[in-house]
Amino acid sequence: MTEQTPKRLFIKTYGCQMNVYDSQRMAEAMGAEGYVETDRPDDADMVLLNTCHIREKAAEKLYSDLGRLKPLKAGRPDLKIGVAGCVAQAEGDEIIRRMPIVDLVVGPQAYHRLPAMARGDAPAVDTDFPAEDKFDHLPARTMNRATRRAPAAFLTVQEGCDKFCAFCVVPYTRGAEVSRPAARILAEARDLVARGVREITLLGQNVNGWHGEGLDGAETGFGDLPGLDRIRYTTSHPNDMGDDLIAAHRDVPQLMPYLHLPVQSGSDRILKAMNRKHTADHYLRLIDRIRAARPDILLTSDFIVGFPGETDADHAATLRLVEAVGFGTAFSFRYSPRPGTPAAGREPVEGAVADARLQELQALLTRQQRAVQDAMVGRTVGVLFEKAGRLPGQMVGKSDYLHPVFVDAPDAQVGDLVPVRIKASSTNSLAGELV
Ligand code: SAH
Ligand code: SF4
Ligand code: F3S
C-alpha cells in the first residue's frame, strides 16, 4: 500500500452516549492520520472496539466479538485490532493475554494518544489517567463519517464520577469527576453549529454536577448561541439538580422539555445500601419542583432491580415511586455484580425473583410510556428531521420530547426543524403531519 492510499478504520461502539462521542473523536483523531471510516470490519486496516463495562453482559460482548475477528486477523496479520473504552480501562493488558489478536488497549482518558499508539510510537497498552486534558490534544471537530451531515450532535462537558454508587464501575473506569472549562465547551459548540448542527446534547456521567471554569462576563451562554435551536443534557444525578438548572427549564426556550434523572430504586433502605445519598421522598419533591418550572417536561429514569438485600416490600416501594411520577420511558436492569465495586461481595437476590420483579417493573414502565405517547396525539410539537424514512417522501426526526416521529414531508430536508401535528402513536414512535 502506498502512502497516498487512505487506510480504513472500522469502529464499533458499545455502551452509553459518552462512548458514542468518544468514538467520534477517535475517528476524527485517526482521520488526521489518514484513516477513513468503513462500516465493515472485513476491509478495514484497523478495527477499534469501544467497550462498556457497566454490566457483565456488556463486557462479555467484547470477547465474543474478538472471537469473531480471529479468522479475519489470521488471514490478514497486518490488521490492527484495538480495544478502547471502559473494559480497556478495567482489564488493561489482561485483554491481550486473553486475546492475543489484540494489538492496542486504550482507556477512555488516554485516547488522544491512540494515533501515536497506532503508529507504534507509544506503548501498546495505555490505561493512564493522564494529567493533561485529552481534549487539548485532539483535533478540532471535523465530524466523522457517521455525523458529518447530522443536525444533532453530542458534546462531552464533564467526565468521570465521584459518587461511588455501590453497584457502579464508572468511578473506576472513567476516573474522578473533571469538568471542561466553559470557554472550550462553547468553542466546540460553535464549531458544531458552523457545521450545520442545530441540536446539542451535553454529556457527562454527572452532567448536572458540572463545576468547570466559568465564563468571563464577555462570553455568551448556550442559550445565546446563534443557530443552536435545541439543547439537551444527560445523565443527571438527583443530588446535583440545582435551582438554577430547574429555573433554566422555565426560562431558556432552547432547553428541551426532557430530563433523564435516574433514581435506581424507590426504597429508602435500598437507596441507602446503594450509597445514592437521597431518599424516595427527596426525589418526588424534586420532580414536583421541576414540573412546577416546566409542567410538560417528559421524565425518564434508570432502575436496578434485585440489588443485594432487596425484599418484596422494597420492590413494591419502587413500583409506588413509578406510579407516583409517571415516566415517559425508563431503562430497567437486573443488578449485575461488578468486580471491585462495594456491592459485589453482598448476598445476591435469587435470580428467578429478580427476573419476576424486572418483568413487573418493565410492564408498568411500558404502560406509562404508551400513555405518555398516546397523550401526544393531537398536539403540535417541534420535530428536527434527522434522516429520510423508509417510505417515499417520509422523514424521521425527534420531537421536543425526544420521541421518534415519522412525517410525510416530500419537500423537507434533513436538518429542517418544523411544527408537526401528531396523528398516531405506536409502540416506540409517533406519526405526524406537517402543520
Ligand atoms: N451516571 C448515571 C448512570 C450511569 S450507568 C447515574 O448516575 O445514574 C447507567 C445505568 O446503568 C445506571 O443508572 C444504572 O441503572 C445501571 N447500572 C449501573 N451499574 C449497574 C450494575 N452493576 N447492574 C445493573 N445495572 C447497573
Ligand atoms: Fe455510577 Fe452512581 Fe456515578 Fe452514576 S452517579 S456514574 S450510577 S457511581
Ligand atoms: Fe459503559 Fe463506560 Fe458508559 S461502563 S455506560 S461505556 S461510562
Coordinates of C-alpha atoms and ligand atoms in Angstrom, one line a residue:
M1 CA 0.0 0.0 0.0
T2 CA 1.4 3.4 -0.9
E3 CA 1.4 6.4 1.4
Q4 CA -1.4 8.1 -0.5
T5 CA -4.0 5.2 -0.2
P6 CA -6.2 6.0 2.8
K7 CA -6.3 3.4 5.5
R8 CA -9.7 2.2 6.6
L9 CA -10.9 2.3 10.2
F10 CA -13.9 0.3 11.5
I11 CA -15.2 1.4 14.9
K12 CA -17.9 -0.5 16.9
T13 CA -19.3 1.3 19.9
Y14 CA -20.9 -0.3 22.9
G15 CA -22.4 1.4 26.0
C16 CA -23.5 5.0 26.7
Q17 CA -23.6 8.2 24.7
M18 CA -20.2 9.2 26.1
N19 CA -18.8 6.3 24.2
V20 CA -20.6 7.3 21.1
Y21 CA -19.0 10.8 21.4
D22 CA -15.5 9.2 22.2
S23 CA -15.8 7.1 19.1
Q24 CA -16.5 10.2 17.0
R25 CA -13.4 11.9 18.5
M26 CA -11.2 8.9 17.9
A27 CA -12.4 8.7 14.3
E28 CA -11.5 12.3 13.9
A29 CA -8.1 11.8 15.5
M30 CA -7.4 8.8 13.3
G31 CA -8.7 10.9 10.3
A32 CA -5.9 13.3 10.9
E33 CA -3.6 10.2 10.4
G34 CA -5.1 9.4 7.0
Y35 CA -7.7 6.9 8.1
V36 CA -11.2 7.0 6.6
E37 CA -14.1 5.1 8.2
T38 CA -15.7 2.0 6.8
D39 CA -18.8 0.2 8.1
R40 CA -17.4 -3.3 7.6
P41 CA -14.6 -4.9 9.6
D42 CA -13.7 -7.1 6.6
D43 CA -11.9 -4.4 4.6
A44 CA -10.6 -2.4 7.5
D45 CA -6.9 -1.8 8.2
M46 CA -7.8 -1.1 11.8
V47 CA -10.7 -2.4 13.9
L48 CA -11.5 -0.5 17.1
L49 CA -13.9 -1.8 19.7
N50 CA -15.1 1.0 22.1
T51 CA -16.3 -1.0 25.0
C52 CA -18.7 -0.8 28.0
H53 CA -18.1 -2.4 31.5
I54 CA -21.3 -1.4 33.2
R55 CA -22.9 -4.9 33.4
E56 CA -21.5 -8.3 33.0
K57 CA -23.3 -8.9 29.7
A58 CA -22.0 -5.7 28.2
A59 CA -18.4 -6.7 29.0
E60 CA -18.8 -10.2 27.6
K61 CA -19.8 -8.8 24.2
L62 CA -16.2 -7.7 23.7
Y63 CA -14.8 -11.2 24.0
S64 CA -17.4 -12.7 21.7
D65 CA -16.7 -10.0 19.1
L66 CA -13.0 -10.6 19.4
G67 CA -13.6 -14.3 18.9
R68 CA -15.4 -13.5 15.6
L69 CA -12.4 -11.3 14.5
K70 CA -9.9 -14.2 14.9
P71 CA -10.2 -15.7 11.4
L72 CA -10.0 -12.2 9.9
K73 CA -6.8 -11.5 11.7
A74 CA -5.4 -15.0 10.8
G75 CA -5.9 -14.1 7.1
R76 CA -4.5 -10.6 7.5
P77 CA -1.8 -10.4 10.1
D78 CA -1.2 -6.7 9.5
L79 CA -4.8 -5.8 10.5
K80 CA -4.6 -3.8 13.8
I81 CA -7.1 -4.6 16.5
G82 CA -7.7 -2.0 19.2
V83 CA -9.8 -2.1 22.4
A84 CA -10.9 1.2 23.8
G85 CA -13.3 2.3 26.4
C86 CA -14.3 1.1 29.9
V87 CA -13.4 -2.6 29.5
A88 CA -10.0 -1.5 28.3
Q89 CA -9.6 0.6 31.4
A90 CA -10.8 -2.1 33.8
E91 CA -8.9 -5.0 32.3
G92 CA -5.8 -3.4 30.6
D93 CA -3.2 -5.9 29.3
E94 CA -5.3 -8.8 30.6
I95 CA -7.2 -8.3 27.3
I96 CA -4.1 -9.1 25.2
R97 CA -3.2 -12.0 27.4
R98 CA -6.7 -13.5 26.9
M99 CA -7.0 -12.5 23.3
P100 CA -3.5 -12.2 21.6
I101 CA -5.1 -10.9 18.4
V102 CA -5.5 -7.5 20.2
D103 CA -2.7 -5.0 19.4
L104 CA -3.7 -1.9 21.3
V105 CA -5.6 -1.2 24.6
V106 CA -6.5 2.4 25.4
G107 CA -8.6 3.7 28.3
P108 CA -11.2 6.5 28.0
Q109 CA -8.9 9.2 29.3
A110 CA -5.9 8.3 27.1
Y111 CA -7.4 8.1 23.6
H112 CA -5.7 11.2 22.4
R113 CA -2.6 9.0 22.3
L114 CA -4.3 6.5 20.0
P115 CA -2.7 7.9 16.8
A116 CA 0.8 7.5 18.3
M117 CA -0.1 4.0 19.6
A118 CA -1.3 3.0 16.1
R119 CA 2.0 4.3 14.5
G120 CA 3.9 2.3 17.1
D121 CA 5.3 5.4 18.7
A122 CA 3.7 4.8 22.1
P123 CA 3.2 1.8 24.4
A124 CA 0.5 -0.6 23.2
V125 CA -1.4 -0.5 26.4
D126 CA -2.4 2.8 27.9
T127 CA -4.8 3.0 30.9
D128 CA -3.4 6.2 32.4
F129 CA -5.5 8.9 33.8
P130 CA -3.1 11.5 32.4
A131 CA -2.5 14.9 34.0
E132 CA -3.0 16.6 30.6
D133 CA -6.5 17.1 29.3
K134 CA -7.1 14.8 26.3
F135 CA -9.4 17.4 24.7
D136 CA -6.4 19.8 24.4
H137 CA -4.7 17.1 22.3
L138 CA -7.5 16.2 19.9
P139 CA -8.1 17.7 16.5
A140 CA -10.9 20.3 16.3
R141 CA -14.3 18.8 15.4
T142 CA -14.3 17.7 11.7
M143 CA -17.3 15.5 12.3
N144 CA -16.7 11.9 11.3
R145 CA -18.5 9.9 8.7
A146 CA -21.4 9.0 10.8
T147 CA -22.1 12.5 11.9
R148 CA -20.9 14.7 9.0
R149 CA -24.4 15.8 8.0
A150 CA -26.2 15.2 11.3
P151 CA -28.2 18.1 12.6
A152 CA -27.9 16.8 16.2
A153 CA -24.6 16.2 18.0
F154 CA -23.2 15.1 21.3
L155 CA -20.7 17.3 23.3
T156 CA -19.0 15.9 26.4
V157 CA -18.7 18.7 29.1
Q158 CA -18.0 16.6 32.1
E159 CA -16.3 13.2 32.7
G160 CA -15.9 10.7 35.4
C161 CA -17.8 10.4 38.7
D162 CA -17.0 10.8 42.4
K163 CA -20.3 9.5 43.7
F164 CA -19.3 5.8 44.1
C165 CA -22.8 4.2 44.0
A166 CA -22.2 0.8 45.5
F167 CA -23.0 -1.1 42.2
C168 CA -21.2 1.1 39.7
V169 CA -17.9 0.7 37.8
V170 CA -17.9 4.2 36.3
P171 CA -15.8 5.9 39.0
Y172 CA -13.1 3.3 38.4
T173 CA -13.3 3.1 34.6
R174 CA -13.7 6.8 33.9
G175 CA -11.9 8.2 36.9
A176 CA -12.6 11.3 39.0
E177 CA -15.0 14.0 38.0
V178 CA -13.5 16.5 35.6
S179 CA -15.4 19.4 34.2
R180 CA -14.3 21.1 31.0
P181 CA -13.9 24.9 31.0
A182 CA -16.9 26.7 29.7
A183 CA -14.9 28.6 27.1
R184 CA -13.7 25.4 25.5
I185 CA -17.2 23.9 25.5
L186 CA -18.6 26.9 23.8
A187 CA -15.8 26.9 21.2
E188 CA -16.6 23.3 20.4
A189 CA -20.4 24.1 20.3
R190 CA -19.6 27.0 17.8
D191 CA -17.6 24.6 15.7
L192 CA -20.6 22.2 15.6
V193 CA -23.1 24.9 14.8
A194 CA -20.9 26.1 12.0
R195 CA -21.1 22.6 10.6
G196 CA -24.9 22.7 10.5
V197 CA -25.7 21.2 13.9
R198 CA -28.9 22.7 15.4
E199 CA -29.3 20.4 18.5
I200 CA -26.5 19.7 21.0
T201 CA -26.8 17.1 23.8
L202 CA -24.3 18.0 26.6
L203 CA -22.9 14.8 28.1
G204 CA -21.4 13.8 31.3
Q205 CA -21.7 10.9 33.8
N206 CA -23.0 13.6 36.2
V207 CA -23.6 16.3 33.7
N208 CA -25.6 18.5 36.1
G209 CA -22.7 18.3 38.6
W210 CA -20.6 20.4 36.0
H211 CA -18.5 22.8 38.0
G212 CA -15.9 23.9 35.4
E213 CA -14.2 27.2 35.0
G214 CA -17.0 29.7 34.2
L215 CA -17.4 32.3 31.5
D216 CA -15.9 35.7 31.9
G217 CA -18.6 38.4 31.6
A218 CA -17.9 38.9 27.9
E219 CA -18.9 35.4 26.8
T220 CA -22.3 34.3 25.8
G221 CA -24.0 31.3 27.3
F222 CA -25.5 28.3 25.4
G223 CA -29.0 29.9 25.2
D224 CA -27.4 32.8 23.2
L225 CA -25.5 30.8 20.7
P226 CA -27.0 31.8 17.3
G227 CA -28.0 28.8 15.2
L228 CA -28.3 26.5 18.2
D229 CA -32.0 25.7 18.4
R230 CA -32.1 22.8 20.9
I231 CA -30.2 21.9 24.0
R232 CA -30.4 18.7 25.9
Y233 CA -28.2 17.2 28.6
T234 CA -27.6 13.7 30.1
T235 CA -27.1 12.0 32.6
S236 CA -28.1 13.8 35.7
H237 CA -28.0 12.9 39.4
P238 CA -30.9 13.9 41.7
N239 CA -28.5 15.4 44.2
D240 CA -27.0 17.8 41.7
M241 CA -30.3 19.2 40.4
G242 CA -29.8 22.8 41.5
D243 CA -32.3 25.7 41.5
D244 CA -30.5 27.4 38.5
L245 CA -30.9 24.4 36.3
I246 CA -34.5 23.9 37.3
A247 CA -35.2 27.6 36.5
A248 CA -33.4 27.2 33.1
H249 CA -36.2 24.7 32.2
R250 CA -38.6 27.5 32.7
D251 CA -36.5 30.4 31.2
V252 CA -34.4 29.0 28.4
P253 CA -36.6 28.3 25.3
Q254 CA -33.9 26.2 23.6
L255 CA -33.7 23.8 26.6
M256 CA -35.9 20.9 25.6
P257 CA -38.7 19.7 27.9
Y258 CA -37.0 16.3 28.6
L259 CA -35.0 15.1 31.6
H260 CA -33.3 11.8 32.3
L261 CA -33.0 11.6 36.0
P262 CA -32.0 8.1 37.2
V263 CA -33.4 7.1 40.7
Q264 CA -32.5 3.4 40.7
S265 CA -35.0 2.4 43.4
G266 CA -38.0 3.6 45.3
S267 CA -36.9 2.1 48.6
D268 CA -35.0 4.2 51.1
R269 CA -33.3 1.2 52.6
I270 CA -32.0 0.1 49.2
L271 CA -31.1 3.7 48.2
K272 CA -29.0 3.8 51.3
A273 CA -27.4 0.5 50.6
M274 CA -26.7 1.8 47.0
N275 CA -25.0 4.9 48.5
R276 CA -27.3 7.1 46.5
K277 CA -27.5 9.7 49.3
H278 CA -31.1 10.6 48.7
T279 CA -34.5 9.2 49.7
A280 CA -37.5 8.4 47.5
D281 CA -39.3 11.4 49.0
H282 CA -36.4 13.7 48.1
Y283 CA -36.7 12.5 44.5
L284 CA -40.5 13.0 44.4
R285 CA -40.2 16.5 45.8
L286 CA -37.6 17.3 43.3
I287 CA -39.9 16.1 40.5
D288 CA -42.6 18.4 41.8
R289 CA -40.2 21.4 41.7
I290 CA -39.1 20.5 38.1
R291 CA -42.7 20.1 37.0
A292 CA -43.6 23.4 38.6
A293 CA -40.9 25.1 36.4
R294 CA -41.8 23.1 33.2
P295 CA -45.2 21.4 33.6
D296 CA -45.0 19.5 30.3
I297 CA -41.5 18.1 30.9
L298 CA -41.0 14.4 29.9
L299 CA -39.2 12.5 32.6
T300 CA -37.2 9.3 32.2
S301 CA -35.1 7.3 34.6
D302 CA -33.0 4.2 35.3
F303 CA -33.8 1.4 37.7
I304 CA -31.9 -1.5 39.1
V305 CA -33.9 -4.5 40.4
G306 CA -32.6 -7.3 42.5
F307 CA -30.0 -5.2 44.3
P308 CA -28.5 -7.3 47.2
G309 CA -30.9 -7.2 50.1
E310 CA -33.9 -6.1 48.1
T311 CA -37.2 -7.5 49.5
D312 CA -40.7 -7.7 48.1
A313 CA -41.5 -4.6 50.2
D314 CA -38.6 -2.7 48.7
H315 CA -39.7 -3.7 45.2
A316 CA -43.3 -2.6 46.0
A317 CA -41.8 0.8 47.0
T318 CA -40.1 1.1 43.6
L319 CA -43.4 0.4 41.9
R320 CA -45.1 3.0 44.0
L321 CA -42.5 5.6 43.1
V322 CA -43.0 4.8 39.4
E323 CA -46.8 5.2 39.8
A324 CA -46.3 8.5 41.5
V325 CA -44.1 10.0 38.8
G326 CA -45.4 8.7 35.5
F327 CA -42.3 8.3 33.3
G328 CA -42.2 8.9 29.6
T329 CA -39.8 5.9 29.3
A330 CA -37.2 4.3 31.6
F331 CA -34.4 1.8 31.5
S332 CA -34.5 -1.0 34.0
F333 CA -31.8 -3.6 34.6
R334 CA -31.3 -6.6 36.7
Y335 CA -28.5 -6.0 39.1
S336 CA -25.2 -7.3 37.8
P337 CA -22.3 -7.7 40.4
R338 CA -19.2 -5.8 39.1
P339 CA -15.7 -6.6 40.1
G340 CA -14.1 -4.1 42.5
T341 CA -17.4 -2.4 43.5
P342 CA -18.6 -2.4 47.2
A343 CA -21.8 -4.3 46.4
A344 CA -20.0 -7.1 44.5
G345 CA -19.5 -9.3 47.6
R346 CA -23.0 -9.0 49.0
E347 CA -25.6 -11.8 49.1
P348 CA -27.4 -11.7 45.7
V349 CA -31.2 -11.8 45.3
E350 CA -32.4 -15.2 43.9
G351 CA -32.3 -15.0 40.0
A352 CA -35.9 -16.0 39.4
V353 CA -37.1 -13.5 42.0
A354 CA -35.1 -10.7 40.4
D355 CA -36.4 -11.7 36.9
A356 CA -40.0 -11.6 38.1
R357 CA -39.5 -8.2 39.6
L358 CA -37.9 -6.9 36.5
Q359 CA -40.8 -8.1 34.4
E360 CA -43.3 -6.5 36.7
L361 CA -41.5 -3.2 36.6
Q362 CA -41.0 -3.2 32.9
A363 CA -44.7 -3.9 32.3
L364 CA -45.6 -0.9 34.4
L365 CA -43.0 1.3 32.6
T366 CA -44.2 0.2 29.2
R367 CA -47.8 1.1 30.1
Q368 CA -46.6 4.5 31.2
Q369 CA -44.6 5.0 28.1
R370 CA -47.6 4.2 26.0
A371 CA -49.8 6.5 28.0
V372 CA -47.4 9.4 27.6
Q373 CA -47.1 8.8 23.8
D374 CA -50.8 8.4 23.3
A375 CA -51.3 11.8 25.1
M376 CA -49.2 13.4 22.3
V377 CA -51.8 12.6 19.7
G378 CA -53.5 15.9 18.6
R379 CA -50.7 18.0 19.9
T380 CA -48.3 20.1 17.7
V381 CA -44.6 19.6 18.5
G382 CA -41.3 20.6 17.0
V383 CA -39.5 17.9 15.0
L384 CA -35.9 18.1 13.8
F385 CA -35.5 15.9 10.8
E386 CA -32.5 13.6 11.1
K387 CA -32.9 11.2 8.1
A388 CA -35.2 10.0 5.4
G389 CA -37.8 7.3 6.4
R390 CA -38.3 4.0 4.7
L391 CA -41.4 5.1 2.8
P392 CA -41.0 7.5 -0.2
G393 CA -41.4 11.2 0.9
Q394 CA -41.1 10.2 4.5
M395 CA -38.8 11.9 7.0
V396 CA -37.9 10.9 10.6
G397 CA -36.8 13.1 13.4
K398 CA -37.0 13.7 17.1
S399 CA -39.8 15.7 18.8
D400 CA -39.1 18.2 21.5
Y401 CA -39.8 15.3 23.9
L402 CA -37.3 13.1 22.1
H403 CA -40.0 10.8 20.6
P404 CA -39.1 9.5 17.1
V405 CA -41.7 10.9 14.7
F406 CA -42.4 9.8 11.2
V407 CA -43.7 12.5 8.9
D408 CA -44.8 12.6 5.3
A409 CA -42.7 15.5 4.1
P410 CA -41.6 15.1 0.5
D411 CA -40.1 18.6 0.2
A412 CA -38.3 18.6 3.5
Q413 CA -34.5 18.4 4.1
V414 CA -32.5 16.7 6.8
G415 CA -31.9 19.5 9.3
D416 CA -35.3 21.1 9.0
L417 CA -37.0 21.9 12.3
V418 CA -40.7 22.1 11.8
P419 CA -44.0 22.1 13.7
V420 CA -45.7 18.7 13.3
R421 CA -49.2 17.6 14.4
I422 CA -49.1 14.2 16.0
K423 CA -51.7 11.8 14.4
A424 CA -50.9 8.4 15.9
S425 CA -48.9 6.6 18.5
S426 CA -47.4 3.2 18.1
T427 CA -45.1 1.0 20.3
N428 CA -41.9 3.1 20.1
S429 CA -42.7 6.0 17.8
L430 CA -45.2 8.6 16.7
A431 CA -46.6 9.5 13.3
G432 CA -47.4 13.2 12.4
E433 CA -48.2 15.6 9.6
L434 CA -46.7 18.9 8.7
V435 CA -48.8 21.9 10.1
Ligands
SAH1 N1 -24.4 8.4 35.8 C1 -25.7 7.9 35.7 C2 -25.8 6.5 35.0 C3 -24.6 5.6 34.8 S1 -24.7 4.0 34.3 C4 -26.3 7.9 37.1 O1 -25.8 8.4 38.0 O2 -27.4 7.5 37.2 C5 -26.3 3.8 33.6 C6 -27.2 2.9 34.4 O3 -26.8 1.6 34.4 C7 -27.4 3.3 35.8 O4 -28.3 4.4 36.0 C8 -27.9 2.0 36.4 O5 -29.3 2.0 36.4 C9 -27.3 1.0 35.5 N2 -26.3 0.2 36.2 C10 -25.1 0.7 36.6 N3 -24.4 -0.3 37.2 C11 -25.2 -1.4 37.2 C12 -25.0 -2.8 37.7 N4 -23.9 -3.1 38.4 N5 -26.0 -3.6 37.5 C13 -27.1 -3.3 36.8 N6 -27.3 -2.0 36.3 C14 -26.4 -1.1 36.5
SF4_2 FE1 -22.3 5.4 38.6 FE2 -23.6 6.5 40.6 FE3 -21.6 7.8 39.3 FE4 -24.0 7.4 38.1 S1 -23.6 8.6 40.0 S2 -21.9 7.1 37.2 S3 -24.5 5.4 38.9 S4 -21.4 5.9 40.5
F3S3 FE1 -20.4 1.8 29.9 FE2 -18.3 3.2 30.4 FE3 -20.6 4.4 29.6 S1 -19.0 1.4 31.5 S2 -22.1 3.0 30.3 S3 -19.3 3.0 28.4 S4 -19.1 5.2 31.0

